[in-house]
Tab-separated table of C-alpha atoms in Angstrom:
chain	number	residue	atom	x	y	z
A	17	MET	CA	25.060	9.504	17.154
A	18	ALA	CA	28.655	8.880	18.627
A	19	ARG	CA	29.306	6.148	21.489
A	20	ASP	CA	32.050	4.970	23.489
A	21	GLY	CA	32.462	3.043	26.546
A	22	HIS	CA	31.965	5.845	28.842
A	23	GLY	CA	28.912	7.736	27.259
A	24	PHE	CA	27.121	9.097	24.127
A	25	LEU	CA	26.628	12.065	22.054
A	26	ILE	CA	23.595	12.756	19.752
A	27	GLU	CA	23.686	16.074	17.304
A	28	GLN	CA	20.743	17.459	15.709
A	29	PRO	CA	21.717	20.319	13.893
A	30	LYS	CA	18.233	21.105	12.136
A	31	ALA	CA	16.427	20.531	15.483
A	32	LEU	CA	13.872	23.366	16.466
A	33	PRO	CA	14.069	25.872	17.818
A	34	GLY	CA	17.898	25.578	17.562
A	35	SER	CA	20.775	23.128	16.861
A	36	LEU	CA	20.745	20.582	19.588
A	37	ARG	CA	23.464	18.661	21.325
A	38	ILE	CA	22.763	15.625	23.715
A	39	GLU	CA	25.613	14.021	25.506
A	40	TRP	CA	25.641	11.450	28.381
A	41	GLY	CA	28.944	10.740	30.084
A	42	ARG	CA	31.177	11.329	33.134
A	43	SER	CA	30.304	14.316	35.111
A	44	GLN	CA	32.211	17.458	34.066
A	45	ARG	CA	31.166	19.409	37.288
A	46	ALA	CA	32.009	18.531	40.859
A	47	TYR	CA	28.747	19.046	42.201
A	48	ILE	CA	27.432	16.288	40.255
A	49	GLU	CA	29.018	12.648	40.961
A	50	GLY	CA	29.246	9.774	38.531
A	51	TYR	CA	27.392	10.381	35.304
A	52	GLU	CA	25.485	13.283	33.930
A	53	LEU	CA	23.386	14.389	31.167
A	54	ARG	CA	24.299	17.573	29.280
A	55	MET	CA	22.355	19.436	26.668
A	56	ARG	CA	22.808	22.553	24.586
A	57	CYS	CA	20.519	24.502	22.095
A	58	GLU	CA	21.853	27.066	20.040
A	59	LEU	CA	19.576	29.988	19.944
A	60	ARG	CA	21.696	32.933	19.047
A	61	LEU	CA	20.254	35.036	21.860
A	62	ASN	CA	21.448	38.339	23.347
A	63	SER	CA	25.097	37.352	24.842
A	64	GLU	CA	24.106	39.185	27.993
A	65	LEU	CA	20.693	37.195	28.623
A	66	GLN	CA	22.151	35.282	31.578
A	67	LEU	CA	19.423	33.342	33.539
A	68	LEU	CA	19.659	30.539	35.794
A	69	VAL	CA	17.385	27.884	37.261
A	70	LEU	CA	18.621	25.309	39.614
A	71	CYS	CA	17.262	22.848	42.140
A	72	ARG	CA	17.162	24.457	45.604
A	73	GLN	CA	19.387	21.916	47.338
A	74	LEU	CA	22.009	22.429	44.795
A	75	MET	CA	21.739	26.167	45.144
A	76	GLU	CA	22.336	26.084	49.071
A	77	ARG	CA	25.216	23.558	48.662
A	78	LEU	CA	26.918	25.743	45.821
A	79	GLU	CA	26.294	28.900	47.863
A	80	ALA	CA	28.085	27.454	50.937
A	81	SER	CA	30.783	26.376	48.634
A	82	VAL	CA	31.161	29.793	46.963
A	83	PHE	CA	31.319	31.521	50.159
A	84	GLU	CA	33.912	29.212	51.585
A	85	ALA	CA	36.000	29.636	48.591
A	86	TYR	CA	35.845	33.443	48.717
A	87	THR	CA	36.862	33.626	52.543
A	88	ASP	CA	39.735	31.633	51.689
A	89	THR	CA	43.162	32.826	50.777
A	90	LEU	CA	42.861	31.265	47.291
A	91	LYS	CA	40.186	33.750	46.192
A	92	THR	CA	41.852	34.197	42.745
A	93	ARG	CA	41.520	30.658	42.163
A	94	VAL	CA	37.820	30.853	42.372
A	95	ASP	CA	37.760	33.685	39.687
A	96	THR	CA	39.337	31.427	37.038
A	97	ASP	CA	38.303	27.946	37.968
A	98	THR	CA	34.723	28.218	39.225
A	99	PRO	CA	31.908	27.452	36.756
A	100	GLU	CA	29.514	30.250	35.850
A	101	GLU	CA	26.553	28.572	37.601
A	102	MET	CA	28.409	29.185	40.865
A	103	ARG	CA	29.764	32.529	40.144
A	104	TRP	CA	26.501	33.914	39.265
A	105	LEU	CA	25.059	32.985	42.707
A	106	VAL	CA	27.181	35.898	43.807
A	107	MET	CA	26.883	38.079	40.860
A	108	PHE	CA	23.269	38.200	40.349
A	109	PRO	CA	20.021	39.017	42.179
A	110	LYS	CA	17.671	35.836	43.064
A	111	PHE	CA	14.179	36.198	41.986
A	112	SER	CA	12.517	34.629	45.085
A	113	ALA	CA	8.504	35.797	44.188
A	114	ILE	CA	7.975	32.681	42.146
A	115	SER	CA	4.332	32.272	41.771
A	116	SER	CA	4.125	28.455	42.041
A	117	LYS	CA	4.701	27.224	45.635
A	118	LEU	CA	5.981	24.087	44.483
A	119	VAL	CA	8.404	25.728	42.177
A	120	ARG	CA	9.288	28.080	44.775
A	121	GLN	CA	10.030	25.215	47.133
A	122	ARG	CA	12.036	23.031	44.693
A	123	PHE	CA	14.019	25.395	42.543
A	124	GLY	CA	16.024	28.718	42.785
A	125	ALA	CA	16.049	31.380	39.851
A	126	LEU	CA	18.487	34.160	39.381
A	127	GLY	CA	19.619	36.315	36.459
A	128	VAL	CA	21.016	39.692	35.096
A	129	ASN	CA	18.157	41.071	36.597
A	130	LYS	CA	15.082	40.124	38.392
A	131	GLU	CA	12.580	41.375	35.511
A	132	LEU	CA	14.275	39.317	33.078
A	133	THR	CA	14.114	36.153	35.219
A	134	ALA	CA	10.604	36.433	36.207
A	135	ALA	CA	9.754	36.915	32.403
A	136	TRP	CA	11.673	33.590	31.738
A	137	VAL	CA	10.320	31.601	34.723
A	138	GLU	CA	6.888	32.785	35.439
A	139	GLY	CA	5.235	31.840	31.978
A	140	ALA	CA	4.734	28.368	30.416
A	141	LEU	CA	8.120	27.249	32.322
A	142	SER	CA	6.729	27.220	35.704
A	143	PRO	CA	4.063	24.466	35.336
A	144	LEU	CA	6.649	22.149	33.412
A	145	LEU	CA	9.308	22.754	36.304
A	146	ALA	CA	6.548	21.809	38.696
A	147	GLN	CA	5.414	18.519	36.817
A	148	ALA	CA	8.926	17.550	36.547
A	149	SER	CA	9.726	17.928	40.093
A	150	MET	CA	7.494	15.222	40.918
A	151	GLU	CA	9.453	12.301	39.402
A	152	LEU	CA	11.667	13.433	36.418
A	153	LEU	CA	13.714	15.679	38.886
A	154	PRO	CA	13.063	14.363	42.387
A	155	GLU	CA	14.091	16.424	45.491
A	156	GLY	CA	17.916	16.352	45.867
A	157	GLN	CA	18.977	15.673	42.141
A	158	PRO	CA	21.300	18.123	40.716
A	159	PHE	CA	19.768	20.293	37.955
A	160	VAL	CA	21.256	23.273	36.209
A	161	LEU	CA	18.983	25.189	33.557
A	162	MET	CA	20.775	28.314	32.166
A	163	THR	CA	20.919	30.818	29.187
A	164	MET	CA	24.414	31.985	28.433
A	165	ARG	CA	26.598	32.785	25.473
A	166	GLY	CA	23.246	33.056	23.379
A	167	ASN	CA	22.482	29.516	24.046
A	168	VAL	CA	20.308	27.574	26.509
A	169	TYR	CA	21.766	24.570	28.659
A	170	LEU	CA	20.587	21.884	30.683
A	171	ARG	CA	22.573	19.676	33.017
A	172	THR	CA	21.506	17.141	35.458
A	173	ALA	CA	22.755	13.924	37.123
A	174	MET	CA	21.937	10.707	35.469
A	175	PRO	CA	23.580	7.481	36.573
A	176	GLU	CA	22.255	5.548	33.752
A	177	PRO	CA	20.778	6.742	30.590
A	178	SER	CA	17.013	6.643	30.235
A	179	LEU	CA	15.383	7.356	26.991
A	180	PRO	CA	11.991	8.396	28.648
A	181	LYS	CA	13.815	10.605	31.012
A	182	ILE	CA	16.046	12.013	28.260
A	183	GLN	CA	12.920	12.785	25.842
A	184	ALA	CA	11.221	14.356	28.899
A	185	LEU	CA	14.375	16.707	29.735
A	186	VAL	CA	14.497	17.445	25.924
A	187	LYS	CA	10.722	18.946	26.137
A	188	LEU	CA	11.797	20.958	29.182
A	189	LEU	CA	14.506	22.311	27.207
A	190	GLU	CA	12.773	23.109	24.152
A	191	LEU	CA	10.077	25.044	26.333
A	192	ALA	CA	12.820	26.641	28.129
A	193	CYS	CA	14.359	27.865	24.798
A	194	LYS	CA	11.124	28.927	23.440
A	195	GLU	CA	10.629	30.942	26.440
A	196	ALA	CA	14.098	32.626	26.395
A	197	VAL	CA	13.365	33.497	22.808
A	198	VAL	CA	10.206	35.425	23.799
A	199	VAL	CA	12.390	37.035	26.955
A	200	ASN	CA	14.871	38.058	24.372
A	201	SER	CA	12.574	39.783	22.091
A	202	ARG	CA	11.169	41.665	24.773
A	203	LEU	CA	14.745	43.139	26.139
A	204	SER	CA	13.792	46.493	24.659
A	205	ASP	CA	10.464	46.883	26.225
A	206	LEU	CA	11.808	46.054	29.768
A	207	GLY	CA	14.102	49.295	30.020
A	208	PRO	CA	17.589	49.515	30.705
A	209	TRP	CA	19.268	46.674	32.302
A	210	PRO	CA	22.661	46.383	33.933
A	211	THR	CA	25.658	45.569	31.902
A	212	THR	CA	27.115	42.582	33.824
A	213	THR	CA	30.888	41.936	34.642
A	214	SER	CA	30.470	38.386	33.336
A	215	VAL	CA	33.664	38.869	30.852
A	216	ALA	CA	35.974	39.769	33.815
A	217	TRP	CA	34.692	36.468	35.206
A	218	GLN	CA	35.134	34.145	32.302
A	219	SER	CA	37.103	31.009	32.745
A	220	SER	CA	40.654	30.896	31.889
A	221	ARG	CA	39.740	27.882	29.762
A	222	PRO	CA	37.096	29.471	27.626
A	223	GLU	CA	36.749	26.462	25.457
A	224	GLU	CA	35.262	24.552	28.447
A	225	ASP	CA	31.373	24.961	27.835
A	226	PRO	CA	28.819	24.343	30.648
A	227	ALA	CA	27.344	21.838	27.843
A	228	PRO	CA	29.707	20.070	25.333
A	229	ALA	CA	31.088	22.366	22.698
């Protein structure tokens, strides 16, 4: 565990289902003010398995920001400086048929195609998201859960580190990882799925991960 005056870092290379990195510190995203919790679990999933769940208020706010940016004359700047979770809002189809009314009201989901998004969200992950929406992730708190580059990432606002909340979020991440592994194993059963243009959308600073590198 590494710690400085502005945060801390915990690495668990032998964690299951994959090597885990947890970091709390100053936000690396403009849509989160102050401090945030960032987590990454390395799973070696298919690199094209790109799925996203985020709190609905944040999704609506980011959609407005992306739309405004793309109608601006600085469109090319959006391509290189905007994080994936924002670009995906205009790249990928949304999955709006979430079975749980609570999850549907509190979260948005999208991905490389609706079938894969549904397979990830509609299983065991949905009840845990519903439970988390009660106290762990109150309405309006920025929250992002995504699969990208073969890993699963979680990011949320956290003004002060809280061990119980971190432990609960680790459990949420672990379940999201297990469900992502299941989806990854079923790719061939779901038929052809689109090749995305994500490579063309990659940041000009590829070393900047949505979670710590």
